[in-house]
Amino acid sequence: MERVYSIEEQKVAEKLTILNSRCIGMLTQLYNVKKDIIVFRQGICENFNILACGDSNSRPKYFTEKNYEPLISRIQKKFPNVDMSKDKIISQLLKDCYQDVSSTLHYYYQTFVDILDFVDSTREVLTSLNVGGIFCDLNLKSALLSLTEIYRGKFAVKETVNGLIGIISRPMRIKNVAKTPKMRSDLLLRNVMNEWIIIMVFILVGFLLHQLQFTENESHDLWKEALQDCFCFPLYRDEVVIVQRLYEIPYIQNNKVLSKRLKEVTDYTAFAVTQSGVKHKEIRNILKLSLNELRLIFTDQPGLLGPKIISEFLLLLIGSCCYGVAVLNKK
């Protein structure tokens, strides 16, 4: 009889951590494939166009030479139902360039093999969760509302900074740990929370059609504040997501109820383009003065550097959110 392993023995948390790290590797491989050679336009199922992009030297020759045009056009017509064994025309065209194609596209082939392996590993972990009876609360509405207090506290930069610097004059307060079930807002970047809110609302309203739940003042106001603070966010490396384009899909445009949300997105993002820069500049100025004040305090009293290390890290985290990014971009 096969022994049944407990949840602790299956190490589900460790597997999820490893899968999360592998996601970054998968994104890197797909990013490189896209930048090297392949651009999908108008959806894979509608029209499979293989276009060379970027450096022309990275293009395989069979994508540019006329000798291979019949092969590419034949695959385009048959895609995605391409059976090399039954299609004699494709088999004959591939016979002459098989070695060249296989050697050049080996990296791309291996990339998609790795992705399939990643999908299988993910399914295995999800099956373990299901068998073990682990319940995951995936309620997007409650997750969205849980950010309300944290997100708005993130904008109170001046009060937060003054409170942290004020700890210097009250040494015993540094030992007081806030007892709260929520993560401290100082440990979350504001742009990360903007991404969470925008994507959660996009899924909640755009696909789950929970219009009645979203009309609540708290969730709608939170979404409005996020849109007015962020009109785009990074996806991976130099790839960015324009928030307005995220909602400009036929599914939303052709829906009478959802099209009203698109109008709101247009207005809020237009406000972000014109006004968010001024607001972020003001926040960075406050942080610059506060960090300089803290530097002077530690220069005058270096003995405080150790006991107040938590305050230092919290201020640096706030600075990395509001000020450090601007400095890095200038470099």
Short mmCIF file of C-alpha atoms in Angstrom, two decimals:
data_model
loop_
_atom_site.label_atom_id
_atom_site.label_comp_id
_atom_site.label_asym_id
_atom_site.label_seq_id
_atom_site.Cartn_x
_atom_site.Cartn_y
_atom_site.Cartn_z
CA MET A 1 0.00 0.00 0.00
CA GLU A 2 1.40 3.36 -1.02
CA ARG A 3 2.09 5.72 1.85
CA VAL A 4 0.12 8.99 1.84
CA TYR A 5 2.30 12.02 2.55
CA SER A 6 1.04 14.84 4.74
CA ILE A 7 0.92 18.46 3.60
CA GLU A 8 4.02 19.27 5.63
CA GLU A 9 5.95 16.43 3.99
CA GLN A 10 4.91 17.52 0.50
CA LYS A 11 6.54 20.93 1.12
CA VAL A 12 3.89 22.86 -0.81
CA ALA A 13 5.19 26.26 0.32
CA GLU A 14 8.70 25.44 -0.93
CA LYS A 15 7.33 24.24 -4.27
CA LEU A 16 5.30 27.43 -4.72
CA THR A 17 8.41 29.51 -3.99
CA ILE A 18 10.40 27.58 -6.59
CA LEU A 19 7.61 27.94 -9.16
CA ASN A 20 7.49 31.67 -8.55
CA SER A 21 11.23 31.89 -9.27
CA ARG A 22 10.82 29.77 -12.39
CA CYS A 23 8.16 32.19 -13.65
CA ILE A 24 10.83 34.87 -13.95
CA GLY A 25 12.99 32.50 -15.96
CA MET A 26 10.09 31.68 -18.27
CA LEU A 27 9.38 35.38 -18.79
CA THR A 28 13.03 35.97 -19.64
CA GLN A 29 13.03 33.22 -22.25
CA LEU A 30 9.81 34.42 -23.85
CA TYR A 31 11.07 37.99 -23.80
CA ASN A 32 14.23 36.96 -25.65
CA VAL A 33 12.24 34.98 -28.20
CA LYS A 34 9.98 37.94 -28.87
CA LYS A 35 12.84 40.39 -29.21
CA ASP A 36 14.82 38.07 -31.47
CA ILE A 37 12.36 36.95 -34.04
CA ILE A 38 8.65 36.34 -33.37
CA VAL A 39 5.83 38.85 -33.10
CA PHE A 40 2.28 37.63 -32.88
CA ARG A 41 -0.30 40.00 -34.33
CA GLN A 42 -4.09 39.82 -34.36
CA GLY A 43 -4.08 36.70 -32.19
CA ILE A 44 -2.43 33.37 -32.85
CA CYS A 45 -5.62 31.63 -33.90
CA GLU A 46 -6.68 34.37 -36.33
CA ASN A 47 -3.46 35.04 -38.19
CA PHE A 48 -0.03 33.64 -37.50
CA ASN A 49 2.44 36.18 -38.83
CA ILE A 50 6.13 35.50 -38.36
CA LEU A 51 7.86 38.84 -38.65
CA ALA A 52 11.47 39.72 -38.09
CA CYS A 53 11.98 42.49 -35.56
CA GLY A 54 14.93 44.25 -34.09
CA ASP A 55 18.32 43.40 -35.50
CA SER A 56 18.19 41.96 -39.02
CA ASN A 57 21.24 39.81 -38.27
CA SER A 58 19.19 37.77 -35.79
CA ARG A 59 16.73 36.66 -38.48
CA PRO A 60 17.08 33.09 -39.76
CA LYS A 61 17.67 33.19 -43.49
CA TYR A 62 14.59 31.09 -44.29
CA PHE A 63 12.42 33.94 -43.02
CA THR A 64 13.82 36.33 -45.61
CA GLU A 65 14.83 34.23 -48.62
CA LYS A 66 12.30 33.72 -51.37
CA ASN A 67 13.06 30.00 -51.55
CA TYR A 68 11.30 29.47 -48.22
CA GLU A 69 8.27 31.68 -48.87
CA PRO A 70 6.08 28.74 -50.02
CA LEU A 71 6.91 26.87 -46.82
CA ILE A 72 6.04 29.80 -44.57
CA SER A 73 2.83 30.63 -46.44
CA ARG A 74 1.78 26.97 -46.30
CA ILE A 75 2.30 26.84 -42.52
CA GLN A 76 0.38 30.10 -42.10
CA LYS A 77 -2.64 28.68 -43.88
CA LYS A 78 -2.63 25.45 -41.88
CA PHE A 79 -1.70 26.90 -38.47
CA PRO A 80 -2.33 25.71 -35.80
CA ASN A 81 -3.36 22.37 -37.33
CA VAL A 82 -0.07 21.60 -39.04
CA ASP A 83 0.68 17.88 -39.46
CA MET A 84 4.10 17.45 -41.02
CA SER A 85 3.66 13.70 -41.53
CA LYS A 86 0.47 14.02 -43.59
CA ASP A 87 1.26 17.20 -45.48
CA LYS A 88 3.55 16.08 -48.29
CA ILE A 89 4.15 19.61 -49.57
CA ILE A 90 5.51 20.83 -46.24
CA SER A 91 7.53 17.64 -45.81
CA GLN A 92 9.13 18.09 -49.20
CA LEU A 93 9.91 21.76 -48.58
CA LEU A 94 11.42 20.97 -45.19
CA LYS A 95 13.59 18.16 -46.46
CA ASP A 96 16.15 20.52 -47.99
CA CYS A 97 16.42 22.87 -45.02
CA TYR A 98 15.68 20.53 -42.11
CA GLN A 99 19.13 20.72 -40.51
CA ASP A 100 19.29 24.49 -40.86
CA VAL A 101 15.84 24.99 -39.37
CA SER A 102 16.35 22.58 -36.47
CA SER A 103 19.72 24.05 -35.47
CA THR A 104 18.51 27.65 -35.65
CA LEU A 105 15.20 27.10 -33.86
CA HIS A 106 16.54 24.75 -31.19
CA TYR A 107 16.52 27.53 -28.57
CA TYR A 108 12.90 28.44 -29.31
CA TYR A 109 11.84 24.80 -29.27
CA GLN A 110 13.55 24.26 -25.92
CA THR A 111 11.86 27.37 -24.55
CA PHE A 112 8.39 26.03 -25.25
CA VAL A 113 9.36 22.61 -23.89
CA ASP A 114 10.40 24.32 -20.65
CA ILE A 115 7.06 26.14 -20.53
CA LEU A 116 5.14 22.88 -20.92
CA ASP A 117 7.23 21.37 -18.14
CA PHE A 118 6.46 24.41 -15.98
CA VAL A 119 2.73 23.97 -16.62
CA ASP A 120 2.92 20.31 -15.57
CA SER A 121 4.77 21.25 -12.38
CA THR A 122 2.15 23.88 -11.57
CA ARG A 123 -0.68 21.40 -12.07
CA GLU A 124 1.08 18.94 -9.78
CA VAL A 125 1.30 21.50 -6.98
CA LEU A 126 -2.34 22.55 -7.44
CA THR A 127 -3.37 18.90 -7.29
CA SER A 128 -1.45 18.53 -4.02
CA LEU A 129 -3.32 21.52 -2.62
CA ASN A 130 -6.64 20.02 -3.67
CA VAL A 131 -5.88 16.57 -2.26
CA GLY A 132 -4.62 18.06 1.00
CA GLY A 133 -7.80 20.07 1.44
CA ILE A 134 -6.00 23.42 1.49
CA PHE A 135 -8.49 26.21 0.88
CA CYS A 136 -7.25 29.33 -0.90
CA ASP A 137 -9.43 32.41 -0.58
CA LEU A 138 -9.47 33.86 -4.09
CA ASN A 139 -12.21 36.42 -3.45
CA LEU A 140 -11.01 39.41 -5.45
CA LYS A 141 -13.51 41.78 -3.87
CA SER A 142 -12.29 41.15 -0.32
CA ALA A 143 -8.68 41.28 -1.52
CA LEU A 144 -9.34 44.64 -3.17
CA LEU A 145 -11.01 46.13 -0.11
CA SER A 146 -8.23 44.88 2.17
CA LEU A 147 -5.87 47.32 0.43
CA THR A 148 -7.98 50.39 1.24
CA GLU A 149 -6.39 51.34 4.55
CA ILE A 150 -2.89 50.32 3.47
CA TYR A 151 -3.02 52.11 0.12
CA ARG A 152 -4.32 55.40 1.47
CA GLY A 153 -1.80 55.29 4.29
CA LYS A 154 0.89 55.07 1.63
CA PHE A 155 0.00 58.58 0.46
CA ALA A 156 0.43 60.04 3.93
CA VAL A 157 4.18 60.25 3.33
CA LYS A 158 4.70 63.39 5.40
CA GLU A 159 2.91 62.00 8.47
CA THR A 160 4.70 58.64 8.18
CA VAL A 161 8.13 60.22 7.83
CA ASN A 162 7.53 62.62 10.70
CA GLY A 163 6.38 59.73 12.86
CA LEU A 164 9.50 57.71 12.12
CA ILE A 165 11.83 60.62 12.77
CA GLY A 166 9.90 61.42 15.96
CA ILE A 167 10.86 57.99 17.29
CA ILE A 168 14.38 59.32 17.75
CA SER A 169 13.16 61.52 20.61
CA ARG A 170 11.09 58.65 22.10
CA PRO A 171 13.46 55.66 22.32
CA MET A 172 10.98 53.26 23.92
CA ARG A 173 8.52 53.51 21.02
CA ILE A 174 10.88 51.64 18.73
CA LYS A 175 10.10 48.46 20.67
CA ASN A 176 6.35 48.79 20.23
CA VAL A 177 5.26 46.49 17.40
CA ALA A 178 1.90 47.25 15.80
CA LYS A 179 -0.43 44.28 16.17
CA THR A 180 -2.31 44.12 12.92
CA PRO A 181 -3.33 41.27 10.56
CA LYS A 182 -2.37 43.43 7.57
CA MET A 183 1.05 44.02 6.12
CA ARG A 184 2.64 47.34 7.02
CA SER A 185 2.19 49.84 4.21
CA ASP A 186 5.84 50.88 4.58
CA LEU A 187 6.89 47.46 3.30
CA LEU A 188 4.85 47.68 0.09
CA LEU A 189 5.77 49.86 -2.88
CA ARG A 190 2.99 52.16 -4.02
CA ASN A 191 3.48 51.29 -7.68
CA VAL A 192 3.07 47.59 -6.81
CA MET A 193 -0.24 48.30 -5.08
CA ASN A 194 -1.33 50.34 -8.11
CA GLU A 195 -0.73 47.28 -10.29
CA TRP A 196 -2.65 45.04 -7.90
CA ILE A 197 -5.67 47.33 -7.81
CA ILE A 198 -5.82 47.98 -11.56
CA ILE A 199 -5.42 44.32 -12.51
CA MET A 200 -7.88 43.07 -9.87
CA VAL A 201 -10.55 45.53 -11.02
CA PHE A 202 -9.86 44.63 -14.66
CA ILE A 203 -10.52 40.95 -13.86
CA LEU A 204 -13.40 41.63 -11.47
CA VAL A 205 -15.31 43.99 -13.75
CA GLY A 206 -14.08 43.05 -17.20
CA PHE A 207 -14.39 39.28 -17.03
CA LEU A 208 -16.34 38.29 -13.92
CA LEU A 209 -18.95 41.02 -14.55
CA HIS A 210 -19.38 41.78 -10.86
CA GLN A 211 -20.77 45.24 -11.52
CA LEU A 212 -22.90 45.37 -8.39
CA GLN A 213 -19.94 44.55 -6.16
CA PHE A 214 -17.75 47.12 -7.83
CA THR A 215 -20.21 49.98 -7.47
CA GLU A 216 -19.43 50.18 -3.76
CA ASN A 217 -17.82 53.48 -2.86
CA GLU A 218 -14.70 51.99 -1.26
CA SER A 219 -13.65 49.77 -4.16
CA HIS A 220 -14.51 52.36 -6.82
CA ASP A 221 -12.68 55.17 -5.02
CA LEU A 222 -9.63 52.94 -4.57
CA TRP A 223 -9.61 52.15 -8.29
CA LYS A 224 -10.01 55.84 -9.12
CA GLU A 225 -7.04 56.82 -6.92
CA ALA A 226 -4.86 54.12 -8.48
CA LEU A 227 -5.70 55.25 -12.03
CA GLN A 228 -5.04 58.90 -11.19
CA ASP A 229 -1.65 57.95 -9.78
CA CYS A 230 -0.53 55.53 -12.50
CA PHE A 231 -1.29 55.57 -16.23
CA CYS A 232 1.13 52.73 -17.04
CA PHE A 233 3.14 50.10 -15.19
CA PRO A 234 6.06 47.84 -16.15
CA LEU A 235 5.36 44.31 -17.30
CA TYR A 236 8.89 43.02 -17.83
CA ARG A 237 12.10 44.92 -18.52
CA ASP A 238 11.23 47.52 -21.18
CA GLU A 239 7.72 46.15 -21.73
CA VAL A 240 5.01 48.32 -20.18
CA VAL A 241 1.23 48.07 -19.90
CA ILE A 242 -0.70 51.20 -20.84
CA VAL A 243 -3.74 51.14 -18.57
CA GLN A 244 -6.10 52.71 -21.11
CA ARG A 245 -5.15 50.16 -23.77
CA LEU A 246 -5.73 47.37 -21.26
CA TYR A 247 -9.43 48.23 -21.28
CA GLU A 248 -9.64 48.96 -25.03
CA ILE A 249 -10.60 45.46 -26.10
CA PRO A 250 -13.69 44.58 -28.18
CA TYR A 251 -15.20 42.61 -25.30
CA ILE A 252 -15.39 45.74 -23.14
CA GLN A 253 -16.03 48.26 -25.93
CA ASN A 254 -19.06 46.33 -27.24
CA ASN A 255 -20.63 45.93 -23.79
CA LYS A 256 -22.93 48.80 -22.84
CA VAL A 257 -22.24 48.49 -19.12
CA LEU A 258 -18.48 48.03 -19.40
CA SER A 259 -18.06 50.80 -21.98
CA LYS A 260 -18.91 53.29 -19.21
CA ARG A 261 -15.88 52.04 -17.29
CA LEU A 262 -13.73 52.66 -20.35
CA LYS A 263 -14.82 56.31 -20.34
CA GLU A 264 -13.82 56.55 -16.67
CA VAL A 265 -10.43 55.00 -17.41
CA THR A 266 -9.81 57.55 -20.17
CA ASP A 267 -10.61 60.47 -17.87
CA TYR A 268 -8.60 59.20 -14.90
CA THR A 269 -5.51 58.29 -16.93
CA ALA A 270 -5.61 61.70 -18.64
CA PHE A 271 -5.54 63.25 -15.18
CA ALA A 272 -2.59 61.02 -14.23
CA VAL A 273 -0.60 62.11 -17.29
CA THR A 274 -0.98 65.80 -16.43
CA GLN A 275 -1.04 65.82 -12.62
CA SER A 276 0.68 62.73 -11.19
CA GLY A 277 4.15 64.06 -11.99
CA VAL A 278 3.63 67.15 -9.83
CA LYS A 279 2.32 65.06 -6.94
CA HIS A 280 5.24 62.63 -7.08
CA LYS A 281 7.70 65.50 -7.25
CA GLU A 282 6.24 66.98 -4.06
CA ILE A 283 6.48 63.62 -2.28
CA ARG A 284 10.10 63.20 -3.37
CA ASN A 285 10.97 66.66 -2.03
CA ILE A 286 9.49 65.76 1.37
CA LEU A 287 11.48 62.53 1.43
CA LYS A 288 14.67 64.25 0.37
CA LEU A 289 14.45 66.73 3.25
CA SER A 290 13.46 64.03 5.74
CA LEU A 291 16.26 61.65 4.76
CA ASN A 292 18.76 64.50 4.96
CA GLU A 293 17.44 65.35 8.45
CA LEU A 294 17.85 61.74 9.52
CA ARG A 295 21.40 61.71 8.14
CA LEU A 296 22.26 64.76 10.23
CA ILE A 297 20.81 63.12 13.34
CA PHE A 298 22.89 59.97 12.90
CA THR A 299 25.99 62.03 12.08
CA ASP A 300 25.59 63.95 15.33
CA GLN A 301 24.59 60.88 17.38
CA PRO A 302 26.16 57.79 15.74
CA GLY A 303 25.19 55.71 18.78
CA LEU A 304 21.56 55.81 17.56
CA LEU A 305 22.46 54.01 14.34
CA GLY A 306 22.10 50.55 15.87
CA PRO A 307 19.00 50.95 18.08
CA LYS A 308 17.09 52.82 15.37
CA ILE A 309 17.97 50.50 12.49
CA ILE A 310 14.29 49.67 11.90
CA SER A 311 13.42 53.33 11.38
CA GLU A 312 16.30 53.66 8.93
CA PHE A 313 15.16 50.71 6.86
CA LEU A 314 11.55 51.90 6.81
CA LEU A 315 12.58 55.34 5.57
CA LEU A 316 14.79 53.80 2.91
CA LEU A 317 11.89 51.61 1.78
CA ILE A 318 9.65 54.66 1.46
CA GLY A 319 12.45 56.42 -0.42
CA SER A 320 12.90 53.51 -2.82
CA CYS A 321 9.20 53.80 -3.66
CA CYS A 322 9.01 57.56 -4.21
CA TYR A 323 12.51 58.89 -4.71
CA GLY A 324 14.96 56.13 -5.54
CA VAL A 325 13.28 55.23 -8.83
CA ALA A 326 13.68 58.77 -10.13
CA VAL A 327 17.38 58.76 -9.23
CA LEU A 328 17.94 55.45 -11.01
CA ASN A 329 16.17 56.70 -14.13
CA LYS A 330 18.44 59.76 -14.27
CA LYS A 331 21.51 57.52 -14.26
#
